[in-house]
CSV table of C-alpha atoms (C1' of nucleotides) in Angstrom, one decimal:
chain,number,residue,atom,x,y,z
A,26,MET,CA,14.8,8.8,13.6
A,27,ILE,CA,11.4,8.8,15.4
A,28,GLY,CA,9.9,8.9,12.0
A,29,GLU,CA,12.0,5.9,10.8
A,30,ILE,CA,11.0,3.9,13.9
A,31,LYS,CA,7.3,4.6,13.1
A,32,ALA,CA,7.8,3.7,9.5
A,33,VAL,CA,9.2,0.3,10.4
A,34,ALA,CA,6.6,-0.2,13.1
A,35,ARG,CA,3.9,0.5,10.5
A,36,ARG,CA,5.3,-2.3,8.3
A,37,HIS,CA,5.1,-4.6,11.2
A,38,LEU,CA,1.5,-3.8,11.9
A,39,GLU,CA,0.8,-5.4,8.5
A,40,THR,CA,1.8,-8.8,9.7
A,41,ASP,CA,1.4,-8.7,13.5
A,42,GLY,CA,-1.7,-6.6,13.8
A,43,ALA,CA,-1.8,-4.8,17.0
A,44,ASN,CA,0.6,-7.3,18.7
A,45,LEU,CA,3.3,-5.0,17.7
A,46,SER,CA,6.7,-6.2,19.0
A,47,LEU,CA,9.3,-3.6,20.0
A,48,ARG,CA,12.0,-6.2,19.7
A,49,ALA,CA,11.0,-7.0,16.1
A,50,VAL,CA,11.0,-3.4,15.2
A,51,ALA,CA,14.4,-2.9,16.7
A,52,ARG,CA,15.7,-6.0,14.9
A,53,ASP,CA,14.5,-4.6,11.6
A,54,MET,CA,16.3,-1.4,12.2
A,55,GLY,CA,19.5,-3.1,13.1
A,56,MET,CA,19.4,-1.9,16.6
A,57,VAL,CA,19.1,-3.5,20.0
A,58,SER,CA,15.7,-3.3,21.5
A,59,SER,CA,16.6,-1.2,24.4
A,60,ALA,CA,17.7,1.6,22.1
A,61,LEU,CA,14.1,2.3,21.2
A,62,TYR,CA,13.6,3.5,24.7
A,63,ARG,CA,15.5,6.6,23.9
A,64,TYR,CA,12.7,7.6,21.5
A,65,PHE,CA,9.6,6.1,23.0
A,66,PRO,CA,9.0,5.5,26.7
A,67,SER,CA,7.1,2.3,26.1
A,68,ARG,CA,5.5,0.1,23.5
A,69,ASP,CA,2.1,1.6,24.2
A,70,GLU,CA,3.4,5.1,23.5
A,71,LEU,CA,4.6,4.0,20.2
A,72,LEU,CA,1.3,2.4,19.4
A,73,THR,CA,-0.4,5.7,20.4
A,74,ALA,CA,1.8,7.6,18.1
A,75,LEU,CA,1.0,5.3,15.3
A,76,ILE,CA,-2.7,5.6,15.9
A,77,LEU,CA,-2.5,9.4,16.0
A,78,ASP,CA,-0.6,9.4,12.7
A,79,ALA,CA,-3.1,7.1,11.1
A,80,TYR,CA,-6.0,9.3,12.1
A,81,ASN,CA,-4.3,12.3,10.7
A,82,ASP,CA,-3.2,10.5,7.6
A,83,LEU,CA,-6.8,9.4,6.9
A,84,GLY,CA,-8.2,12.7,7.9
A,85,GLY,CA,-5.9,14.6,5.5
A,86,THR,CA,-6.6,12.2,2.7
A,87,VAL,CA,-10.4,12.6,3.1
A,88,GLU,CA,-10.0,16.4,3.4
A,89,ALA,CA,-8.0,16.5,0.2
A,90,ALA,CA,-10.5,14.3,-1.6
A,91,ASP,CA,-13.3,16.6,-0.7
A,92,ALA,CA,-11.4,19.8,-1.5
A,93,HIS,CA,-10.6,18.4,-4.9
A,94,VAL,CA,-14.2,18.5,-5.9
A,95,THR,CA,-14.4,22.0,-7.6
A,96,ASP,CA,-18.1,22.3,-7.7
A,97,ARG,CA,-18.7,22.8,-4.0
A,98,ALA,CA,-22.5,22.6,-4.6
A,99,ASP,CA,-22.2,19.1,-5.9
A,100,LEU,CA,-22.9,17.5,-2.6
A,101,ARG,CA,-23.2,14.0,-3.9
A,102,GLY,CA,-19.9,14.3,-5.7
A,103,ARG,CA,-18.3,15.5,-2.6
A,104,TRP,CA,-19.7,12.7,-0.4
A,105,LEU,CA,-18.7,10.1,-3.0
A,106,ALA,CA,-15.2,11.5,-3.2
A,107,ALA,CA,-14.8,11.4,0.5
A,108,ALA,CA,-16.3,7.9,0.8
A,109,ARG,CA,-14.0,6.6,-2.0
A,110,SER,CA,-11.0,8.1,-0.4
A,111,VAL,CA,-11.8,6.4,2.9
A,112,ARG,CA,-12.0,3.0,1.1
A,113,GLY,CA,-8.9,3.8,-1.0
A,114,TRP,CA,-6.9,4.7,2.1
A,115,ALA,CA,-8.1,1.6,3.9
A,116,LEU,CA,-7.1,-0.7,1.0
A,117,VAL,CA,-3.6,0.8,0.9
A,118,LYS,CA,-3.2,0.7,4.7
A,119,PRO,CA,-5.3,-2.1,5.9
A,120,ALA,CA,-3.4,-2.7,9.1
A,121,GLU,CA,-3.7,1.0,10.1
A,122,TYR,CA,-7.4,0.9,9.3
A,123,ALA,CA,-7.8,-2.1,11.5
A,124,LEU,CA,-5.9,-0.3,14.2
A,125,LEU,CA,-8.3,2.6,14.1
A,126,PHE,CA,-11.6,0.8,13.4
A,127,GLY,CA,-11.1,-2.8,14.3
A,128,SER,CA,-11.4,-4.5,17.6
A,129,PRO,CA,-9.9,-2.6,20.5
A,130,VAL,CA,-6.4,-3.8,21.4
A,131,PRO,CA,-6.8,-5.7,24.7
A,132,GLY,CA,-5.3,-3.9,27.6
A,133,TYR,CA,-4.7,-0.7,25.6
A,134,ALA,CA,-6.8,2.4,26.1
A,135,ALA,CA,-6.5,5.1,23.5
A,136,PRO,CA,-5.6,8.4,25.2
A,137,GLN,CA,-7.7,11.6,24.8
A,138,ASP,CA,-5.2,13.1,22.4
A,139,THR,CA,-6.5,11.1,19.5
A,140,ILE,CA,-10.0,12.6,19.6
A,141,ALA,CA,-9.3,15.7,17.6
A,142,ALA,CA,-7.4,13.7,14.9
A,143,ALA,CA,-10.2,11.1,14.9
A,144,ALA,CA,-12.8,13.8,14.2
A,145,ARG,CA,-11.2,15.1,11.1
A,146,THR,CA,-12.8,12.6,8.8
A,147,SER,CA,-16.2,13.0,10.3
A,148,LEU,CA,-15.9,16.7,10.0
A,149,VAL,CA,-15.6,16.5,6.3
A,150,LEU,CA,-18.8,14.6,6.0
A,151,ILE,CA,-20.6,16.9,8.4
A,152,GLN,CA,-19.4,19.9,6.5
A,153,ILE,CA,-21.0,18.5,3.3
A,154,LEU,CA,-24.3,18.3,5.2
A,155,ALA,CA,-23.9,21.7,6.6
A,156,ASP,CA,-23.2,23.2,3.2
A,157,GLY,CA,-26.2,21.5,1.8
A,158,HIS,CA,-28.3,22.9,4.5
A,159,ALA,CA,-27.0,26.4,4.2
A,160,THR,CA,-27.8,26.6,0.5
A,161,GLY,CA,-31.2,25.0,1.0
A,162,ALA,CA,-30.3,22.1,-1.2
A,163,LEU,CA,-30.8,19.6,1.6
A,164,ALA,CA,-34.3,19.4,2.7
A,165,THR,CA,-35.0,19.1,6.4
A,166,GLY,CA,-36.9,16.1,7.8
A,167,SER,CA,-39.3,14.4,5.5
A,168,ALA,CA,-42.7,13.4,6.8
A,169,GLY,CA,-42.9,9.9,8.2
A,170,ARG,CA,-39.5,10.0,9.8
A,171,PRO,CA,-39.5,9.2,13.4
A,172,GLU,CA,-39.1,12.1,15.8
A,173,LEU,CA,-35.8,12.1,17.6
A,174,ALA,CA,-35.9,11.1,21.2
A,175,SER,CA,-34.7,13.9,23.3
A,176,PRO,CA,-31.5,12.3,24.7
A,177,VAL,CA,-30.4,11.5,21.2
A,178,ARG,CA,-31.3,15.0,20.1
A,179,ALA,CA,-29.2,16.4,23.0
A,180,ASP,CA,-26.2,14.3,21.9
A,181,LEU,CA,-26.5,15.4,18.4
A,182,ALA,CA,-27.1,19.1,19.4
A,183,ALA,CA,-23.8,18.9,21.3
A,184,VAL,CA,-22.0,17.9,18.1
A,185,THR,CA,-23.6,20.5,15.9
A,186,ALA,CA,-23.0,23.2,18.5
A,187,GLN,CA,-19.3,22.5,18.3
A,188,VAL,CA,-18.7,21.9,14.6
A,189,ALA,CA,-21.7,23.0,12.6
A,190,PRO,CA,-24.0,25.5,14.3
A,191,GLY,CA,-27.4,25.7,12.8
A,192,LEU,CA,-27.3,22.2,11.3
A,193,PRO,CA,-30.6,20.5,12.3
A,194,GLU,CA,-30.2,17.4,14.4
A,195,ASP,CA,-32.4,15.4,12.0
A,196,LEU,CA,-30.0,16.1,9.2
A,197,LEU,CA,-27.0,15.1,11.3
A,198,MET,CA,-28.9,11.9,12.3
A,199,LEU,CA,-29.4,11.1,8.6
A,200,GLY,CA,-25.8,11.9,7.9
A,201,MET,CA,-24.7,9.5,10.6
A,202,THR,CA,-26.7,6.8,8.9
A,203,GLY,CA,-24.5,7.4,5.8
A,204,TRP,CA,-21.4,7.5,8.0
A,205,LEU,CA,-22.2,4.2,9.6
A,206,GLN,CA,-23.0,2.6,6.3
A,207,LEU,CA,-19.8,3.9,4.8
A,208,PHE,CA,-17.6,2.5,7.5
A,209,GLY,CA,-19.7,-0.6,7.8
A,210,THR,CA,-19.0,-1.3,4.2
A,211,VAL,CA,-15.3,-0.7,4.4
A,212,SER,CA,-14.9,-2.7,7.5
A,213,PHE,CA,-16.9,-5.6,6.2
A,214,GLU,CA,-14.8,-5.6,3.0
A,215,LEU,CA,-11.5,-5.5,4.9
A,216,PHE,CA,-12.5,-7.8,7.6
A,217,GLY,CA,-13.7,-10.5,5.3
A,218,GLN,CA,-17.4,-10.4,5.7
A,219,LEU,CA,-17.9,-9.9,2.0
A,220,ASN,CA,-15.9,-13.0,1.1
A,221,ASN,CA,-17.9,-15.5,-1.0
A,222,VAL,CA,-20.6,-12.9,-1.4
A,223,ILE,CA,-19.5,-9.9,-3.3
A,224,SER,CA,-16.6,-10.2,-5.8
A,225,ALA,CA,-17.1,-6.8,-7.6
A,226,ARG,CA,-15.8,-5.0,-4.6
A,227,ALA,CA,-15.1,-1.5,-6.0
A,228,GLN,CA,-18.4,-1.4,-7.9
A,229,PHE,CA,-20.4,-2.7,-5.0
A,230,PHE,CA,-18.9,0.0,-2.8
A,231,ASP,CA,-19.6,2.7,-5.3
A,232,GLN,CA,-23.2,1.7,-5.8
A,233,GLN,CA,-23.8,1.4,-2.1
A,234,MET,CA,-22.5,4.9,-1.6
A,235,GLU,CA,-24.6,6.2,-4.5
A,236,LEU,CA,-27.7,4.5,-3.1
A,237,MET,CA,-27.0,6.0,0.3
A,238,CYS,CA,-26.6,9.4,-1.2
A,239,GLU,CA,-30.0,8.9,-2.9
A,240,LEU,CA,-31.5,8.0,0.4
A,241,MET,CA,-30.0,10.9,2.2
A,242,GLY,CA,-31.2,13.3,-0.5
A,243,LEU,CA,-27.8,14.4,-1.5
B,12,MET,CA,-15.4,-31.6,28.7
B,13,ILE,CA,-14.9,-30.1,25.3
B,14,GLY,CA,-17.8,-27.8,26.2
B,15,GLU,CA,-16.1,-26.8,29.5
B,16,ILE,CA,-12.9,-26.0,27.7
B,17,LYS,CA,-14.8,-23.8,25.3
B,18,ALA,CA,-16.6,-22.1,28.1
B,19,VAL,CA,-13.4,-21.2,29.9
B,20,ALA,CA,-11.8,-20.1,26.6
B,21,ARG,CA,-14.8,-17.8,26.0
B,22,ARG,CA,-14.1,-16.2,29.4
B,23,HIS,CA,-10.5,-15.6,28.4
B,24,LEU,CA,-11.5,-14.0,25.1
B,25,GLU,CA,-13.0,-11.3,27.2
B,26,THR,CA,-9.7,-10.1,28.5
B,27,ASP,CA,-7.2,-11.3,25.9
B,28,GLY,CA,-9.0,-10.8,22.7
B,29,ALA,CA,-8.0,-13.2,20.1
B,30,ASN,CA,-4.6,-13.8,21.7
B,31,LEU,CA,-6.1,-16.7,23.4
B,32,SER,CA,-3.6,-18.6,25.5
B,33,LEU,CA,-4.0,-22.4,25.8
B,34,ARG,CA,-1.9,-22.4,28.9
B,35,ALA,CA,-4.1,-19.8,30.5
B,36,VAL,CA,-7.2,-21.8,29.7
B,37,ALA,CA,-5.6,-25.0,31.1
B,38,ARG,CA,-4.5,-23.2,34.2
B,39,ASP,CA,-8.1,-22.0,34.8
B,40,MET,CA,-9.3,-25.5,34.5
B,41,GLY,CA,-6.8,-26.8,37.0
B,42,MET,CA,-5.1,-28.9,34.3
B,43,VAL,CA,-1.7,-28.9,32.7
B,44,SER,CA,-1.6,-27.3,29.3
B,45,SER,CA,-0.7,-30.5,27.4
B,46,ALA,CA,-3.9,-32.1,28.6
B,47,LEU,CA,-5.9,-29.8,26.3
B,48,TYR,CA,-4.4,-31.6,23.3
B,49,ARG,CA,-6.5,-34.6,24.1
B,50,TYR,CA,-9.5,-32.4,23.1
B,51,PHE,CA,-8.2,-30.0,20.5
B,52,PRO,CA,-5.4,-30.7,18.1
B,53,SER,CA,-4.1,-27.1,18.3
B,54,ARG,CA,-4.9,-23.6,19.5
B,55,ASP,CA,-6.2,-22.6,16.1
B,56,GLU,CA,-8.7,-25.5,16.1
B,57,LEU,CA,-10.0,-24.3,19.5
B,58,LEU,CA,-10.3,-20.8,18.1
B,59,THR,CA,-12.2,-22.1,15.1
B,60,ALA,CA,-14.6,-24.0,17.3
B,61,LEU,CA,-15.2,-20.8,19.3
B,62,ILE,CA,-15.9,-18.8,16.1
B,63,LEU,CA,-18.3,-21.5,14.8
B,64,ASP,CA,-20.1,-21.5,18.1
B,65,ALA,CA,-20.3,-17.8,18.2
B,66,TYR,CA,-21.8,-17.6,14.7
B,67,ASN,CA,-24.4,-20.2,15.6
B,68,ASP,CA,-25.2,-18.5,18.9
B,69,LEU,CA,-25.7,-15.2,17.2
B,70,GLY,CA,-27.6,-16.7,14.3
B,71,GLY,CA,-29.9,-18.6,16.7
B,72,THR,CA,-30.5,-15.5,18.7
B,73,VAL,CA,-31.5,-13.5,15.7
B,74,GLU,CA,-33.7,-16.2,14.3
B,75,ALA,CA,-35.5,-16.4,17.6
B,76,ALA,CA,-36.0,-12.7,17.8
B,77,ASP,CA,-37.5,-12.6,14.3
B,78,ALA,CA,-39.7,-15.7,15.0
B,79,HIS,CA,-41.0,-14.0,18.1
B,80,VAL,CA,-42.7,-11.3,16.1
B,81,THR,CA,-46.2,-12.8,15.7
B,82,ASP,CA,-47.4,-10.5,13.0
B,83,ARG,CA,-45.3,-11.8,10.1
B,84,ALA,CA,-46.5,-9.0,7.9
B,85,ASP,CA,-45.0,-6.4,10.2
B,86,LEU,CA,-41.7,-6.1,8.3
B,87,ARG,CA,-40.4,-3.2,10.2
B,88,GLY,CA,-41.2,-4.9,13.5
B,89,ARG,CA,-39.3,-7.9,12.4
B,90,TRP,CA,-36.3,-6.0,11.1
B,91,LEU,CA,-36.1,-4.0,14.3
B,92,ALA,CA,-36.4,-7.1,16.4
B,93,ALA,CA,-33.6,-8.7,14.5
B,94,ALA,CA,-31.4,-5.6,14.7
B,95,ARG,CA,-31.9,-5.2,18.4
B,96,SER,CA,-31.1,-8.8,19.0
B,97,VAL,CA,-27.8,-8.4,17.1
B,98,ARG,CA,-26.9,-5.4,19.3
B,99,GLY,CA,-28.1,-7.2,22.5
B,100,TRP,CA,-26.0,-10.2,21.7
B,101,ALA,CA,-23.0,-8.1,21.0
B,102,LEU,CA,-23.3,-6.2,24.3
B,103,VAL,CA,-23.5,-9.4,26.2
B,104,LYS,CA,-20.7,-11.1,24.4
B,105,PRO,CA,-18.5,-8.3,23.1
B,106,ALA,CA,-15.4,-10.5,22.8
B,107,GLU,CA,-17.2,-12.9,20.6
B,108,TYR,CA,-18.6,-10.2,18.5
B,109,ALA,CA,-15.1,-8.8,18.1
B,110,LEU,CA,-13.9,-12.2,17.1
B,111,LEU,CA,-16.5,-12.5,14.4
B,112,PHE,CA,-16.6,-8.9,13.1
B,113,GLY,CA,-13.5,-7.2,14.3
B,114,SER,CA,-10.0,-7.1,12.8
B,115,PRO,CA,-8.9,-10.5,11.5
B,116,VAL,CA,-6.6,-12.4,13.8
B,117,PRO,CA,-3.1,-12.1,12.3
B,118,GLY,CA,-1.9,-15.4,11.0
B,119,TYR,CA,-5.3,-17.1,11.4
B,120,ALA,CA,-7.5,-18.0,8.5
B,121,ALA,CA,-11.1,-18.9,9.1
B,122,PRO,CA,-11.9,-22.3,7.5
B,123,GLN,CA,-14.8,-22.8,5.1
B,124,ASP,CA,-16.9,-24.6,7.7
B,125,THR,CA,-17.9,-21.3,9.2
B,126,ILE,CA,-19.6,-20.0,6.1
B,127,ALA,CA,-23.0,-21.6,6.7
B,128,ALA,CA,-23.1,-20.6,10.3
B,129,ALA,CA,-22.0,-17.1,9.4
B,130,ALA,CA,-24.9,-16.8,6.9
B,131,ARG,CA,-27.7,-17.5,9.4
B,132,THR,CA,-28.0,-14.0,10.6
B,133,SER,CA,-28.0,-12.5,7.1
B,134,LEU,CA,-30.6,-15.1,6.1
B,135,VAL,CA,-33.0,-13.8,8.6
B,136,LEU,CA,-32.7,-10.3,7.2
B,137,ILE,CA,-33.0,-11.5,3.6
B,138,GLN,CA,-36.1,-13.4,4.5
B,139,ILE,CA,-37.8,-10.3,5.8
B,140,LEU,CA,-37.1,-8.7,2.4
B,141,ALA,CA,-38.3,-11.7,0.5
B,142,ASP,CA,-41.5,-11.9,2.5
B,143,GLY,CA,-42.1,-8.2,1.9
B,144,HIS,CA,-41.6,-8.7,-1.8
B,145,ALA,CA,-43.8,-11.8,-1.9
B,146,THR,CA,-46.7,-10.0,-0.4
B,147,GLY,CA,-46.1,-6.9,-2.5
B,148,ALA,CA,-45.6,-4.8,0.6
B,149,LEU,CA,-42.1,-3.9,-0.5
B,150,ALA,CA,-42.1,-1.8,-3.7
B,151,THR,CA,-39.4,-2.6,-6.2
B,152,GLY,CA,-36.9,0.0,-7.2
B,153,SER,CA,-38.0,3.6,-6.9
B,154,ALA,CA,-37.2,6.0,-9.7
B,155,GLY,CA,-33.9,7.9,-9.4
B,156,ARG,CA,-32.0,5.0,-8.0
B,157,PRO,CA,-28.9,4.2,-9.8
B,158,GLU,CA,-29.1,1.1,-12.0
B,159,LEU,CA,-27.0,-1.8,-10.8
B,160,ALA,CA,-23.8,-2.4,-12.6
B,161,SER,CA,-23.8,-5.9,-14.1
B,162,PRO,CA,-21.0,-7.4,-12.1
B,163,VAL,CA,-22.7,-6.3,-8.9
B,164,ARG,CA,-26.0,-7.6,-10.2
B,165,ALA,CA,-24.4,-10.9,-10.9
B,166,ASP,CA,-23.0,-11.1,-7.4
B,167,LEU,CA,-26.4,-10.4,-5.9
B,168,ALA,CA,-28.2,-12.7,-8.3
B,169,ALA,CA,-26.0,-15.5,-7.1
B,170,VAL,CA,-27.1,-14.8,-3.5
B,171,THR,CA,-30.8,-14.6,-4.3
B,172,ALA,CA,-30.7,-17.7,-6.5
B,173,GLN,CA,-29.4,-19.7,-3.5
B,174,VAL,CA,-31.5,-18.3,-0.6
B,175,ALA,CA,-34.4,-16.2,-1.9
B,176,PRO,CA,-35.3,-17.0,-5.5
B,177,GLY,CA,-37.3,-14.3,-7.1
B,178,LEU,CA,-36.1,-11.5,-4.9
B,179,PRO,CA,-35.1,-8.6,-7.1
B,180,GLU,CA,-31.4,-7.6,-6.9
B,181,ASP,CA,-32.3,-4.0,-6.3
B,182,LEU,CA,-34.2,-5.0,-3.1
B,183,LEU,CA,-31.3,-7.1,-1.9
B,184,MET,CA,-28.9,-4.2,-2.6
B,185,LEU,CA,-31.1,-2.0,-0.5
B,186,GLY,CA,-31.3,-4.6,2.2
B,187,MET,CA,-27.5,-4.8,2.3
B,188,THR,CA,-27.4,-1.1,2.9
B,189,GLY,CA,-29.5,-1.8,6.0
B,190,TRP,CA,-27.3,-4.7,6.9
B,191,LEU,CA,-24.1,-2.6,6.6
B,192,GLN,CA,-25.6,0.2,8.6
B,193,LEU,CA,-26.7,-2.2,11.3
B,194,PHE,CA,-23.4,-3.8,11.8
B,195,GLY,CA,-21.6,-0.5,11.3
B,196,THR,CA,-23.6,0.9,14.2
B,197,VAL,CA,-22.9,-2.1,16.5
B,198,SER,CA,-19.3,-2.2,15.6
B,199,PHE,CA,-18.8,1.5,16.1
B,200,GLU,CA,-20.5,1.3,19.5
B,201,LEU,CA,-18.5,-1.6,20.7
B,202,PHE,CA,-15.2,-0.5,19.2
B,203,GLY,CA,-15.4,2.9,20.8
B,204,GLN,CA,-16.0,5.2,17.8
B,205,LEU,CA,-19.1,6.5,19.5
B,206,ASN,CA,-17.3,7.5,22.6
B,207,ASN,CA,-17.6,11.2,23.4
B,208,VAL,CA,-20.2,11.6,20.7
B,209,ILE,CA,-23.3,9.6,21.6
B,210,SER,CA,-24.2,8.8,25.1
B,211,ALA,CA,-27.8,7.6,24.7
B,212,ARG,CA,-26.6,4.4,23.0
B,213,ALA,CA,-29.7,2.3,23.0
B,214,GLN,CA,-32.0,5.0,21.8
B,215,PHE,CA,-29.5,6.2,19.2
B,216,PHE,CA,-29.3,2.6,17.9
B,217,ASP,CA,-33.1,2.2,17.9
B,218,GLN,CA,-33.6,5.4,16.0
B,219,GLN,CA,-30.9,4.7,13.5
B,220,MET,CA,-32.6,1.4,12.8
B,221,GLU,CA,-36.0,3.0,12.5
B,222,LEU,CA,-34.6,5.6,10.2
B,223,MET,CA,-33.1,3.0,8.0
B,224,CYS,CA,-36.4,1.0,7.9
B,225,GLU,CA,-38.0,4.2,6.7
B,226,LEU,CA,-35.4,4.6,4.0
B,227,MET,CA,-35.7,1.0,3.0
B,228,GLY,CA,-39.5,1.3,2.8
B,229,LEU,CA,-40.1,-1.3,5.4
C,25,DT,C1',45.0,25.1,17.0
C,26,DG,C1',44.7,22.0,20.7
C,27,DT,C1',43.1,20.0,24.8
C,28,DA,C1',39.4,18.7,28.5
C,29,DC,C1',35.0,17.8,29.1
C,30,DA,C1',29.9,16.9,28.6
C,31,DT,C1',26.4,15.0,25.9
C,32,DC,C1',23.9,11.3,24.4
C,33,DA,C1',22.8,7.5,20.8
C,34,DG,C1',23.3,3.0,21.0
C,35,DT,C1',25.1,-1.6,23.4
C,36,DG,C1',24.7,-6.0,25.8
C,37,DA,C1',23.6,-8.6,29.5
C,38,DA,C1',20.2,-9.7,32.4
C,39,DC,C1',15.4,-10.2,34.9
C,40,DG,C1',11.3,-12.5,34.9
C,41,DC,C1',7.9,-13.7,32.4
C,42,DG,C1',5.0,-15.7,28.7
C,43,DC,C1',3.8,-19.0,24.9
C,44,DG,C1',2.5,-23.7,21.7
C,45,DT,C1',3.7,-28.2,21.2
C,46,DT,C1',6.0,-32.9,22.0
C,47,DC,C1',6.7,-37.0,24.5
C,48,DA,C1',7.2,-40.7,27.6
C,49,DC,C1',4.8,-41.6,31.6
C,50,DT,C1',1.3,-42.8,35.5
C,51,DG,C1',-2.6,-44.5,37.5
C,52,DA,C1',-7.5,-44.9,37.8
C,53,DT,C1',-11.4,-47.0,35.5
C,54,DG,C1',-13.8,-50.4,33.2
C,55,DT,C1',-14.0,-54.8,30.6
C,56,DA,C1',-13.2,-59.8,29.6
C,57,DC,C1',-12.5,-64.2,31.0
D,26,DT,C1',-16.4,-63.3,42.6
D,27,DG,C1',-11.8,-62.5,41.4
D,28,DT,C1',-7.9,-61.7,38.5
D,29,DA,C1',-5.4,-59.9,34.1
D,30,DC,C1',-5.4,-56.7,30.9
D,31,DA,C1',-6.5,-52.6,27.9
D,32,DT,C1',-8.0,-48.1,27.6
D,33,DC,C1',-7.2,-43.4,28.0
D,34,DA,C1',-7.5,-38.8,30.8
D,35,DG,C1',-4.3,-36.3,32.7
D,36,DT,C1',0.9,-35.4,34.2
D,37,DG,C1',5.4,-33.2,34.2
D,38,DA,C1',9.5,-32.2,32.2
D,39,DA,C1',11.5,-30.3,28.4
D,40,DC,C1',12.4,-27.8,23.7
D,41,DG,C1',12.9,-23.6,21.6
D,42,DC,C1',11.1,-19.6,21.1
D,43,DG,C1',9.1,-14.9,22.1
D,44,DC,C1',8.4,-10.6,24.8
D,45,DG,C1',8.9,-5.6,27.5
D,46,DT,C1',11.8,-3.3,30.4
D,47,DT,C1',16.0,-2.0,33.3
D,48,DC,C1',20.7,-0.8,33.9
D,49,DA,C1',25.4,0.1,33.9
D,50,DC,C1',28.3,0.8,30.1
D,51,DT,C1',31.0,2.5,25.7
D,52,DG,C1',32.5,5.5,22.5
D,53,DA,C1',31.8,8.9,19.1
D,54,DT,C1',30.5,13.7,18.5
D,55,DG,C1',30.5,18.3,19.4
D,56,DT,C1',31.4,22.3,22.5
D,57,DA,C1',34.1,25.5,25.6
D,58,DC,C1',38.1,27.3,26.9
DNA sequence: TGTACATCAGTGAACGCGCGTTCACTGATGTAC
DNA sequence: TGTACATCAGTGAACGCGCGTTCACTGATGTAC
């Protein structure tokens, strides 16, 4: 029943964006709006549940896409598979993508519970870097790259310490470039910034990702 | 008076996001809500005006930042100046940034008028590439980079034909990588994706941009 | 097998609030003669 | 210089709609004796 409410609410996200209306959801379920309060203490809690589910849904999708690449040493293949799965998921569930990566909902603060779920996707990408580093396939720091400022280094070190011990900060920094470009591309496509500019969307995305892999040395 | 309404509306964007309320704006101006209809035919028209202004404001800021770099041959300096001005603008006017680059407002379609204004920022970046190409400072296509698929090439050629004739498509593609990473970084910072991960925001941004310049060969 | 009772999902009315837009109007300002 | 008139910015009431949340309630289901 909780599941059904969330399913209907997800459908409503499609049209209403984050202005999700409890009454509209209840109406669609053939219930009276107050009945929903048996399942969710408030509208915001429902929104939180949807966000959490979306993060896990995306994370699971990306994990599966990566796991599906049988040649684990094929770093580029894995990165591309993960990237494509992000885009694919976003195209199928644009409203949920917008909920996660779009403008923050005014007056709504995401609770801490979502952090772990939110990290799943990034973890897949970091693991690709870590694997590449472990096998020596991924060269550390080329010459000419700017040295990391120490506060940035500290931020990055805190991440590696927790999820990929031994991964050099410079590699993580480079991986984040790819991460930012990946989500930048998906967001711009979904949010309309590519309108009137790029029409071959899928191919453009693919080639952007390939180019980035090249730049990252994957 | 139209200007004053827009100024008040801009203040409201800060708290309400795109759910801008005409009545609230009128209230703040000490007027009755219907009075606004003398200046704007509808709420959506007001929103459109705000979007147009924001694009122009951002575009002007970025143009100025680029123009302020006296050594025009310092491509990296120009790119960094432009990138920093985007972030600086976004931090000062987060609501307007979200309006332009965040999730689309449900039920609102941006009219065609905004296209030219929206392009101003991108034009600055493209011009940097074009200048680099013209002086030969920016090498065309390294070996190993994937060849552009023809539909993508056609999309890119349409852009260069209009704003930077002679700029090779491969360079534009590479420039778009930087463009996507730039806005990806600003969006992630503003929309909270960097929370609990990066605390040295300004330095992280700077170093991401420098790294990207390195990768682009600027 | 049959009765008494507790549980609890869902109801319906209400509170108090918000919104965009329309419409006939008032009343001050400025122009024309 | 003084009167008559047009302009037009802003008013106020109303329409019809939406919302989240509370609260006392009904009535079916399932359990305990």
